[in-house]
PDB file of C-alpha atoms in Angstrom:
ATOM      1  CA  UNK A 775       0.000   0.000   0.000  1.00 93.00           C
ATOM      2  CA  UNK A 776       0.951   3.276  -0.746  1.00 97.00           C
ATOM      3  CA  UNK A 777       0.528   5.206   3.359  1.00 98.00           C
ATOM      4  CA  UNK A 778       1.070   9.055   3.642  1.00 98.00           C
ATOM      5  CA  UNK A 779       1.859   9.312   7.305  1.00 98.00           C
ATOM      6  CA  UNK A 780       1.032  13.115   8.505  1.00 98.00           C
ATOM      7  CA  UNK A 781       3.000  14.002  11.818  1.00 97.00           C
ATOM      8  CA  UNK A 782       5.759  12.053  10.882  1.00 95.00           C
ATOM      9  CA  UNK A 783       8.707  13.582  12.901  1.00 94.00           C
ATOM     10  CA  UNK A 784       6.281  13.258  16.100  1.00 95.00           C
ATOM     11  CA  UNK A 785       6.325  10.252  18.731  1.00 95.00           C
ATOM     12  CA  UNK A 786       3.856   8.344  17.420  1.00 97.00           C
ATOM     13  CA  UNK A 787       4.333   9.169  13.713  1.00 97.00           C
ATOM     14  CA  UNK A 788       8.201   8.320  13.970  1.00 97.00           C
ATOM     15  CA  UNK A 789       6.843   4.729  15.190  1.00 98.00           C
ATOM     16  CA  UNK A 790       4.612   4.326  12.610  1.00 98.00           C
ATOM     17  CA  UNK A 791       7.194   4.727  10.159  1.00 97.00           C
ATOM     18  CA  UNK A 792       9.084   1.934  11.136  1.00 96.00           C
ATOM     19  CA  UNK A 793       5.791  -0.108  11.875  1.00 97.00           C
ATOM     20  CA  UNK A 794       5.108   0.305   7.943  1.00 97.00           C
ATOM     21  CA  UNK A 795       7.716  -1.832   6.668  1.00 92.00           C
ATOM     22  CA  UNK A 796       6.826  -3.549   3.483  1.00 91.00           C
ATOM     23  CA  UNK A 797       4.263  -0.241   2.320  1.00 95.00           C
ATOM     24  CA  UNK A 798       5.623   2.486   0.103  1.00 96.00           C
ATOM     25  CA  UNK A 799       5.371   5.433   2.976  1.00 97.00           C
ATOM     26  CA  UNK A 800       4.916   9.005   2.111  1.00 96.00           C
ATOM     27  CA  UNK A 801       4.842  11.440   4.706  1.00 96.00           C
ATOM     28  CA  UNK A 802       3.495  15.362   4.840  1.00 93.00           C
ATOM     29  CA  UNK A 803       6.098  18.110   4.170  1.00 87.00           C
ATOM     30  CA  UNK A 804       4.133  21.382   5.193  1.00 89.00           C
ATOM     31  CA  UNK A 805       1.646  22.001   7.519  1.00 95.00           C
ATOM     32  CA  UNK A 806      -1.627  19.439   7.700  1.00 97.00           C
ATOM     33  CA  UNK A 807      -3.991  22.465   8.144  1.00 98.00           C
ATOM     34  CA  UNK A 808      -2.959  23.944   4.204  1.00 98.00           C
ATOM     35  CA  UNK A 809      -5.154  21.792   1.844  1.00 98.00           C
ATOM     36  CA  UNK A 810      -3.012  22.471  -1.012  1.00 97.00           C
ATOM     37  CA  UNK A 811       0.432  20.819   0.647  1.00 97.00           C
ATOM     38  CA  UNK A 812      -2.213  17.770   1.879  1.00 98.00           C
ATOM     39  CA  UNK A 813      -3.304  17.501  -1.670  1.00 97.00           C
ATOM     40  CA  UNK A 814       0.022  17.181  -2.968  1.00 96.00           C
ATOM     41  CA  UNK A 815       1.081  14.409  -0.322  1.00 97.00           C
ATOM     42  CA  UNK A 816      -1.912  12.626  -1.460  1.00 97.00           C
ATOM     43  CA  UNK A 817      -1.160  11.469  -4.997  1.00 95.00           C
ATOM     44  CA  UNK A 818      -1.819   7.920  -6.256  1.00 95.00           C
ATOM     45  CA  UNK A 819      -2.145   6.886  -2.156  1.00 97.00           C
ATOM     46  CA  UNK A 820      -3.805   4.229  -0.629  1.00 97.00           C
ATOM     47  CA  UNK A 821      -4.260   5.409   2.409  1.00 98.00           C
ATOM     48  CA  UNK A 822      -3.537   7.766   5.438  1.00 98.00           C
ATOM     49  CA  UNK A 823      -2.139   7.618   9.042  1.00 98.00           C
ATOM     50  CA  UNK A 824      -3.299  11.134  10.492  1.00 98.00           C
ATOM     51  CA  UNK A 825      -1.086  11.619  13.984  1.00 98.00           C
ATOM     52  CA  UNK A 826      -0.542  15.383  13.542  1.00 97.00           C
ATOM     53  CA  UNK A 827      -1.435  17.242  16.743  1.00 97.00           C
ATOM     54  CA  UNK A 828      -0.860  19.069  19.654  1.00 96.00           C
ATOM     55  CA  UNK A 829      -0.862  16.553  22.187  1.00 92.00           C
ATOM     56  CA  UNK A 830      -1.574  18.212  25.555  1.00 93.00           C
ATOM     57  CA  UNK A 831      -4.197  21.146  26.349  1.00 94.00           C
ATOM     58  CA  UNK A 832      -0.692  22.397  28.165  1.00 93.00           C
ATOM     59  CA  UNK A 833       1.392  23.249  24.734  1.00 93.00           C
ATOM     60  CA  UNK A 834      -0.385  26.236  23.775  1.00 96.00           C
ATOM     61  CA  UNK A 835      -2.955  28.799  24.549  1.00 97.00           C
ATOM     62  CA  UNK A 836      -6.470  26.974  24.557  1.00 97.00           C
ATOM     63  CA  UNK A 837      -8.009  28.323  21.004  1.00 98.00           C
ATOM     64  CA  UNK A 838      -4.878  27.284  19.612  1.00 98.00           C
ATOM     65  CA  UNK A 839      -5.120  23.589  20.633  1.00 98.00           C
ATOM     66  CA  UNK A 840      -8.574  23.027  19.444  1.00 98.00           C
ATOM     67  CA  UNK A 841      -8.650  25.054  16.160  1.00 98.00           C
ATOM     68  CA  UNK A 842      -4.896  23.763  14.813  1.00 98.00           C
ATOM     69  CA  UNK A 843      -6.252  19.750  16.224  1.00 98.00           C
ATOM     70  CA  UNK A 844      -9.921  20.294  14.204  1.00 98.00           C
ATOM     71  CA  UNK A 845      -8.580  21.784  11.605  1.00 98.00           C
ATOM     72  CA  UNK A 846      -5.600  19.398  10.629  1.00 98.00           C
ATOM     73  CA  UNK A 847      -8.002  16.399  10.907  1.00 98.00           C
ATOM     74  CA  UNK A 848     -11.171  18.024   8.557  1.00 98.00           C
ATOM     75  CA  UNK A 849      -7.944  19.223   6.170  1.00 98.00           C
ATOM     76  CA  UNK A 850      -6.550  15.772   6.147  1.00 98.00           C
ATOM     77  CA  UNK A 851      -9.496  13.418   5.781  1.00 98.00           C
ATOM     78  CA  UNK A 852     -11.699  16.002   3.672  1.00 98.00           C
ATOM     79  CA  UNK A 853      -8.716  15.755   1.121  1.00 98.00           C
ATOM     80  CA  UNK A 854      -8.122  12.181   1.136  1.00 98.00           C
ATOM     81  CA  UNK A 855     -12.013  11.662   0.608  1.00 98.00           C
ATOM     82  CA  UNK A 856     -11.756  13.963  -2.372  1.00 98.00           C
ATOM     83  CA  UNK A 857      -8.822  12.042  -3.836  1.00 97.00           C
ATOM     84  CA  UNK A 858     -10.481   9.172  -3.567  1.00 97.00           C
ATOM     85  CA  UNK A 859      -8.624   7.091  -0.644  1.00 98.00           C
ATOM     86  CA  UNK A 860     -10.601   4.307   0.835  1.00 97.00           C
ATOM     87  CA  UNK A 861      -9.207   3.931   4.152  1.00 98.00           C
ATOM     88  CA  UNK A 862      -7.811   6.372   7.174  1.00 98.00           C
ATOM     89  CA  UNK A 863      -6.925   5.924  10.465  1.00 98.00           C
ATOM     90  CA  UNK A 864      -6.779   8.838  13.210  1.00 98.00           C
ATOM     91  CA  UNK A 865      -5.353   8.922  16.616  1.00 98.00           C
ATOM     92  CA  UNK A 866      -7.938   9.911  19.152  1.00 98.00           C
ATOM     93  CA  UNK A 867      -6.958   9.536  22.758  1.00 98.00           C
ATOM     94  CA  UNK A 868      -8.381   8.173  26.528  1.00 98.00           C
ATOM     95  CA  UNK A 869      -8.455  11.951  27.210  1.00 97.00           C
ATOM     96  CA  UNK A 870     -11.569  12.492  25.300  1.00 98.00           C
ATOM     97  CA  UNK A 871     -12.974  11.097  28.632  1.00 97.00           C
ATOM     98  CA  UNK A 872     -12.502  14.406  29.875  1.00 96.00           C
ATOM     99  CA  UNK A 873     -10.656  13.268  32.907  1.00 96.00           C
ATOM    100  CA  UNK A 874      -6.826  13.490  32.143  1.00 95.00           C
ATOM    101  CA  UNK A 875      -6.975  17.027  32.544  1.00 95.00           C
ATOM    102  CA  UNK A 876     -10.131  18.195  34.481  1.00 93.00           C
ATOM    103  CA  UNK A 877     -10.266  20.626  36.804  1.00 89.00           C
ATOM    104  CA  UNK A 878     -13.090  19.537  38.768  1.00 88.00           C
ATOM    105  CA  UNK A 879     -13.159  15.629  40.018  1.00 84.00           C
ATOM    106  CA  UNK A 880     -15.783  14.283  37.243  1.00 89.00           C
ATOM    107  CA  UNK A 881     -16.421  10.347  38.606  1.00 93.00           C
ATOM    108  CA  UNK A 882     -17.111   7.664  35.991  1.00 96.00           C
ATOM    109  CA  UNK A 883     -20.622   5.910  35.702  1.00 97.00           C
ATOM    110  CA  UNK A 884     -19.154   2.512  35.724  1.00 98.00           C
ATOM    111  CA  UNK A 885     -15.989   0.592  34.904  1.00 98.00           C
ATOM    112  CA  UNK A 886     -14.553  -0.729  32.642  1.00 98.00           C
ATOM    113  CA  UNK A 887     -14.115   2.384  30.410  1.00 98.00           C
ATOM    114  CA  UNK A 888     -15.722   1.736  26.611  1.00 98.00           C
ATOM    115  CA  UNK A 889     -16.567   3.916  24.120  1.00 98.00           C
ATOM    116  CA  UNK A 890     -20.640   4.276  25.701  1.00 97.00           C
ATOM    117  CA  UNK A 891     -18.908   5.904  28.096  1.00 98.00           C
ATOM    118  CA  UNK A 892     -20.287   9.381  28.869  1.00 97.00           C
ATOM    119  CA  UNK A 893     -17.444  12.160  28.010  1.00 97.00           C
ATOM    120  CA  UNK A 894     -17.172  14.778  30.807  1.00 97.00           C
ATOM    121  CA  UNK A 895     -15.049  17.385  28.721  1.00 97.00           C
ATOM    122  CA  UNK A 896     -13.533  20.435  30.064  1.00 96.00           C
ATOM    123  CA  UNK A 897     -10.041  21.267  27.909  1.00 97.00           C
ATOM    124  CA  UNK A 898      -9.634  22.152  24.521  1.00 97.00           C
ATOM    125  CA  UNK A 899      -7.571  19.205  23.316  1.00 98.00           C
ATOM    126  CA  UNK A 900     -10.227  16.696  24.712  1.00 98.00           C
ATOM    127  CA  UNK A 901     -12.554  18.521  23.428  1.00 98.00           C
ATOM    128  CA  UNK A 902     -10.417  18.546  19.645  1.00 98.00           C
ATOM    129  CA  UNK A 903     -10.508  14.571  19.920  1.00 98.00           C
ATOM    130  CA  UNK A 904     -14.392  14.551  20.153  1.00 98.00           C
ATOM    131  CA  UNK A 905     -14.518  16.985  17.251  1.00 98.00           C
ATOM    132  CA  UNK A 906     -11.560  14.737  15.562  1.00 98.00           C
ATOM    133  CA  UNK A 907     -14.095  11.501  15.889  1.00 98.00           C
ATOM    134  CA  UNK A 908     -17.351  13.470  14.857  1.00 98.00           C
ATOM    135  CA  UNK A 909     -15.505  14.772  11.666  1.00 98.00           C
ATOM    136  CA  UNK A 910     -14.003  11.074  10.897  1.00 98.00           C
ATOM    137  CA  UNK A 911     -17.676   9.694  10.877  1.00 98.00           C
ATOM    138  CA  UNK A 912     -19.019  12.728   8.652  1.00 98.00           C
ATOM    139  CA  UNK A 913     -16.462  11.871   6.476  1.00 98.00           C
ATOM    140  CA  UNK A 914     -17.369   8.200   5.918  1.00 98.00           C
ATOM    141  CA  UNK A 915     -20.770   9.493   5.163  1.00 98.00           C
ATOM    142  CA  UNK A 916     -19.413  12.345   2.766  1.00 98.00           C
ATOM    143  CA  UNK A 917     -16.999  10.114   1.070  1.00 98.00           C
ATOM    144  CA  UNK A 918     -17.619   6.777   1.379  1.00 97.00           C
ATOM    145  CA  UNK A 919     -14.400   6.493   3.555  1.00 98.00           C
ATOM    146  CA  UNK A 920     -13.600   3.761   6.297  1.00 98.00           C
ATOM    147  CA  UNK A 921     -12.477   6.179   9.025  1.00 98.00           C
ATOM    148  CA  UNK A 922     -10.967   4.179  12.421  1.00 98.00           C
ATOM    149  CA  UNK A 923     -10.550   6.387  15.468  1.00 98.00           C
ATOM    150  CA  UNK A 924      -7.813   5.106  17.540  1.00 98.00           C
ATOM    151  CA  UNK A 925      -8.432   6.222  21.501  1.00 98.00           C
ATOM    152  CA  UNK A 926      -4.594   5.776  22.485  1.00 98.00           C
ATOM    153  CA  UNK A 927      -3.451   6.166  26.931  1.00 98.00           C
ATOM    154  CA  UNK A 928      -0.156   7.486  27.467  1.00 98.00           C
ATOM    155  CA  UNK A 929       2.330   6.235  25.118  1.00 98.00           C
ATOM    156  CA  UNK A 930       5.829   6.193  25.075  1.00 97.00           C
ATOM    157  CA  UNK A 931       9.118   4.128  24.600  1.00 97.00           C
ATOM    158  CA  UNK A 932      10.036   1.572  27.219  1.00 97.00           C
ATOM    159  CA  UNK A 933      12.317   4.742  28.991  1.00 97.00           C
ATOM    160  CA  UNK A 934       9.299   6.597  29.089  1.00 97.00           C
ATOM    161  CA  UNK A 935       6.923   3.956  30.176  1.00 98.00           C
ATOM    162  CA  UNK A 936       9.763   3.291  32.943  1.00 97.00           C
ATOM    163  CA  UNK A 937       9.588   6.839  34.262  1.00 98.00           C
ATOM    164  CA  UNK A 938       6.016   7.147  34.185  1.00 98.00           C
ATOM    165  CA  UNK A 939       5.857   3.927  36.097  1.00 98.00           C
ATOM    166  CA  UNK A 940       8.258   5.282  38.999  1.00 98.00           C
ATOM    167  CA  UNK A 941       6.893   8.443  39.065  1.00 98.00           C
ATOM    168  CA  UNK A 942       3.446   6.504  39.375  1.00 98.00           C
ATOM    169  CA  UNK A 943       4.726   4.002  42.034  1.00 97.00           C
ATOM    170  CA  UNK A 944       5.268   7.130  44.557  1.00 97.00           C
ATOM    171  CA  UNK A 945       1.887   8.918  43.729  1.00 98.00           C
ATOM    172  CA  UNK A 946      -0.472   6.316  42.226  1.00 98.00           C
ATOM    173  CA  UNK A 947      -3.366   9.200  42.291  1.00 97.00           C
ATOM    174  CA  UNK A 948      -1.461  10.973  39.587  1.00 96.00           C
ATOM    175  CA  UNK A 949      -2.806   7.695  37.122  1.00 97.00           C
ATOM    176  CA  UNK A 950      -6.032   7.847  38.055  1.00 97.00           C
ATOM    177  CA  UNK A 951      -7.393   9.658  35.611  1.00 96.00           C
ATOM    178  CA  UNK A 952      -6.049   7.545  33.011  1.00 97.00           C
ATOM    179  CA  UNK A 953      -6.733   4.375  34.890  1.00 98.00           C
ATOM    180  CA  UNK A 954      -2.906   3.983  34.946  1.00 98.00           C
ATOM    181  CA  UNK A 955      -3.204   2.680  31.759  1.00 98.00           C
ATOM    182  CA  UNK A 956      -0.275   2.536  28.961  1.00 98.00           C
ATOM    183  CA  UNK A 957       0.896   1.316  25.580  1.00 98.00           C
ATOM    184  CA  UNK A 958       3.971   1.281  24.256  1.00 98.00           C
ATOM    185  CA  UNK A 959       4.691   2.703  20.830  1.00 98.00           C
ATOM    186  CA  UNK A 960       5.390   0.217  19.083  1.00 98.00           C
ATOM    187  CA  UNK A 961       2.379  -1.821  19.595  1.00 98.00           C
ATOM    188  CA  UNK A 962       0.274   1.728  18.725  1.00 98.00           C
ATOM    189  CA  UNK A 963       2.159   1.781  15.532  1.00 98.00           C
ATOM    190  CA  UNK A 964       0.991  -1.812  14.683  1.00 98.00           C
ATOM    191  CA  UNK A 965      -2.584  -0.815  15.937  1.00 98.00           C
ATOM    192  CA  UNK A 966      -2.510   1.609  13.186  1.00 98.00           C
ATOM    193  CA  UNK A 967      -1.334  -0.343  10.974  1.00 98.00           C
ATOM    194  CA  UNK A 968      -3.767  -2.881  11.399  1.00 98.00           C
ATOM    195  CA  UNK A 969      -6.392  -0.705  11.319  1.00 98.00           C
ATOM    196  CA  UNK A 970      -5.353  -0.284   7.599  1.00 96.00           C
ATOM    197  CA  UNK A 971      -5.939  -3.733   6.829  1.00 94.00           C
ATOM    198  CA  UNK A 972      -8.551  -4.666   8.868  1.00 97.00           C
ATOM    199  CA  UNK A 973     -12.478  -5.737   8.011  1.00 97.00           C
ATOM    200  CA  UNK A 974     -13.649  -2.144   9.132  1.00 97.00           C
ATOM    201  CA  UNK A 975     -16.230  -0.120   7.899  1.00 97.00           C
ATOM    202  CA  UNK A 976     -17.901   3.181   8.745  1.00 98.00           C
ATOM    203  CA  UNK A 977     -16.287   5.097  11.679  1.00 98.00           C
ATOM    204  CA  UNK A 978     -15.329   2.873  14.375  1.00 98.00           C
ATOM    205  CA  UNK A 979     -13.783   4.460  17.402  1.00 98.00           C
ATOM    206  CA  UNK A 980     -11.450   2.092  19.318  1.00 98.00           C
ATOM    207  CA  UNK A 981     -10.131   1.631  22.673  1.00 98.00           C
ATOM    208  CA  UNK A 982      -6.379   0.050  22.313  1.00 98.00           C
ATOM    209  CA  UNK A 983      -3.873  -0.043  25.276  1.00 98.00           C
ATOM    210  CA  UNK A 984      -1.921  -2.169  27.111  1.00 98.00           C
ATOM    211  CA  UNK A 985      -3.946  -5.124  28.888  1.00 98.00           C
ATOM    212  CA  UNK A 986      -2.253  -4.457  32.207  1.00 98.00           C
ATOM    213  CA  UNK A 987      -1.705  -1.237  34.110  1.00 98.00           C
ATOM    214  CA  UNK A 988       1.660   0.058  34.784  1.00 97.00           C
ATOM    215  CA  UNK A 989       0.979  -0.676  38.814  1.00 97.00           C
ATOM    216  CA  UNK A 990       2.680  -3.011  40.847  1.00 96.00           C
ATOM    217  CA  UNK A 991      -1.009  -3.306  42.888  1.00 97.00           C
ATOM    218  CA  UNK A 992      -4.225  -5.172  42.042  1.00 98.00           C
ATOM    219  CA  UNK A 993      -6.587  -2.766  39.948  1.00 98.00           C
ATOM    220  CA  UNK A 994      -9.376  -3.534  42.352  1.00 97.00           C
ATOM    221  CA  UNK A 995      -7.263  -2.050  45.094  1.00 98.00           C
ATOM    222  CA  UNK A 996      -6.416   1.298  43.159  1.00 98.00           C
ATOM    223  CA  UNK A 997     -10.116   1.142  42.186  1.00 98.00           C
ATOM    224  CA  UNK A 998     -11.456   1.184  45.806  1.00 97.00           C
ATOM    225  CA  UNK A 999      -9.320   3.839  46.543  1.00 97.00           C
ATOM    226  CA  UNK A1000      -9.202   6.441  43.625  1.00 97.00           C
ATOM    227  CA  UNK A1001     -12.540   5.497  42.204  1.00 97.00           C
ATOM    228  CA  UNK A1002     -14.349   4.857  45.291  1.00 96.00           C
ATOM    229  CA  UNK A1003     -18.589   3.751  44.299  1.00 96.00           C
ATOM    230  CA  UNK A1004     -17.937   3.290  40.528  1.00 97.00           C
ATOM    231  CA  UNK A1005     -19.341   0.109  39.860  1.00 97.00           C
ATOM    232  CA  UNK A1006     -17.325  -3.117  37.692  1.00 97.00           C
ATOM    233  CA  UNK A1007     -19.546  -4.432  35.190  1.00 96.00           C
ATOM    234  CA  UNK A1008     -16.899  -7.471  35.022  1.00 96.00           C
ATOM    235  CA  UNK A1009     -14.180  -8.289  37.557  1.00 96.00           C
ATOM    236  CA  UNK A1010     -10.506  -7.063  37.278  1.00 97.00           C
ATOM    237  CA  UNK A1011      -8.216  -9.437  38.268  1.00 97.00           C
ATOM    238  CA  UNK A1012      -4.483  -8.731  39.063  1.00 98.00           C
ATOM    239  CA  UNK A1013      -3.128  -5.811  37.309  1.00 98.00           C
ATOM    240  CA  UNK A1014      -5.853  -5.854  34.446  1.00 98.00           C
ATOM    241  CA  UNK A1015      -6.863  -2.616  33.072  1.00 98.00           C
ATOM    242  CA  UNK A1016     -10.354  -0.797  33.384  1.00 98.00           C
ATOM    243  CA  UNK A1017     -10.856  -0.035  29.779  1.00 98.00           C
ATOM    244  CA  UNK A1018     -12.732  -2.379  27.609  1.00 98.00           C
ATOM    245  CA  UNK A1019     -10.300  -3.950  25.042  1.00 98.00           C
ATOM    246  CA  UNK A1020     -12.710  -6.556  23.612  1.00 98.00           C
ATOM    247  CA  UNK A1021     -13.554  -4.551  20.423  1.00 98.00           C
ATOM    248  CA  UNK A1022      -9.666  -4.068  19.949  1.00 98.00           C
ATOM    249  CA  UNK A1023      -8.989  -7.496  19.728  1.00 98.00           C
ATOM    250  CA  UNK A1024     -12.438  -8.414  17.463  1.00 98.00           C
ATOM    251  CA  UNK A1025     -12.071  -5.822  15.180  1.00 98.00           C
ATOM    252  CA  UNK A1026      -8.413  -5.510  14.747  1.00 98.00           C
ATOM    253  CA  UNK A1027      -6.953  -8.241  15.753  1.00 98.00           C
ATOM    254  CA  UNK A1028      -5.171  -6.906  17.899  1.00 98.00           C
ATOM    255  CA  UNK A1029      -3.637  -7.393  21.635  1.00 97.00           C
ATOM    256  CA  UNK A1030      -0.573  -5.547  22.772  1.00 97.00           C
ATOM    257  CA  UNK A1031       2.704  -7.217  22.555  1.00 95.00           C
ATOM    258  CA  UNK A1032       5.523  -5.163  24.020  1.00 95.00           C
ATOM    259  CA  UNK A1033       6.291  -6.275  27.453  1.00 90.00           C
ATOM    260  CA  UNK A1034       5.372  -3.638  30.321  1.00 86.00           C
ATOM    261  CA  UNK A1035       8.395  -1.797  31.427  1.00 84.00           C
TER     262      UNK A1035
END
């Protein structure tokens, strides 16, 4: 396949890369908001990896995050529908949940997390990833397009995971919000690129992380503490993760291979 890749030189794009060995890879020069540079990446392609993004609500002033997220991701996927690619894939993200960066304490209706989930949204780059995944799924119906929304946790190379891990062993309330969950890049990459390949259709928005938190203690324990009353529709054993990864594994065949850090 012939894969334009658009935030290439980023963390997850730079895994990607690699991941697509075996595809002829072509990646955006220019900036993913200008519809003429996306237009140009786009000849005679397959399809398109969009990771471009500000990844925090922290990097820059709030209008900024959401109007540079939105618009990259209508830019990128309008074009490719217009040039007549059949397939996308975009990275969403767990904070679309709202809770990574809230400022109030919004509880959860029930664990594990899945995309029914109720969003309690209060930034600007959560609120870019619910835009992101309304915008994929007017784009299937606009172009015909299979659009998969990726909902990613924290990512990062087994250094980073290692940190994040240490730093999360001294204050485990500071992974709350995230359910302490993880994946490492590489096995991102290959969710992406499975999600090219896979029997998809429409707009599917998919939970993928790690199947284990990166705690040392049993999730039902960091449960009862930091998400005291939230009820388990299923039991958690050991270090399992609260976030429904059923639909990962059914629709993209995929589970996450990279040992935990």
């Amino acid at each position: 396949m012939r894969v334009l890749v658009t935030g290439a030189a980023g963390r997850l794009g730079s895994a990607v890369l690699e991941a697509l060995e075996g595809h002829e890879v072509r990646t955006l020069v220019g900036d993913a908001r200008d519809p003429a540079a996306v237009r140009k990446a786009l000849h005679q392609v397959d399809a398109v990896i969009h990771t471009a993004a500000l990844a925090s609500p922290e990097v820059a002033a709030p209008e900024v995050v959401f109007a540079t997220n939105t618009q990259a991701t209508f830019v990128v996927l309008n074009e490719a529908g217009q040039a007549g690619v059949r397939r996308a894939v975009v990275a969403s993200s767990l904070s679309i949940t709202g809770l990574p960066f809230a400022r109030s304490r919004p509880q959860l209706p029930y664990l594990p997390l899945d995309t029914g989930t109720p969003l309690q949204i209060e930034d600007p780059y959560a609120l870019s990833k619910q835009v992101d995944e309304a915008t994929a799924a007017m784009m299937h119906r606009r172009h015909g397009m299979t659009v998969a929304a990726l909902r990613f946790p924290f990512l990062g190379d087994p250094a980073r995971l290692a940190a994040r891990a240490a730093m999360l062993a001294e204050n485990p309330a500071a992974g709350a919000a995230d359910l302490w969950s993880y994946l490492d890049l590489r096995d991102a990459a290959r969710a992406c690129v499975l999600a090219l390949t896979a029997p998809l259709s429409g707009a599917p928005v998919i939970y993928v992380a790690a199947p284990d938190t990166l705690m040392t203690a049993p999730t039902e324990d960091l449960l009862a503490e930091h998400h005291p009353g939230v009820p388990c529709r299923t039991a958690l054993p050991g270090r399992t993760v609260a976030i429904d990864l059923e639909p990962a594994r059914r629709l993209l065949g995929f589970t996450a291979e990279e040992p935990r850090p």
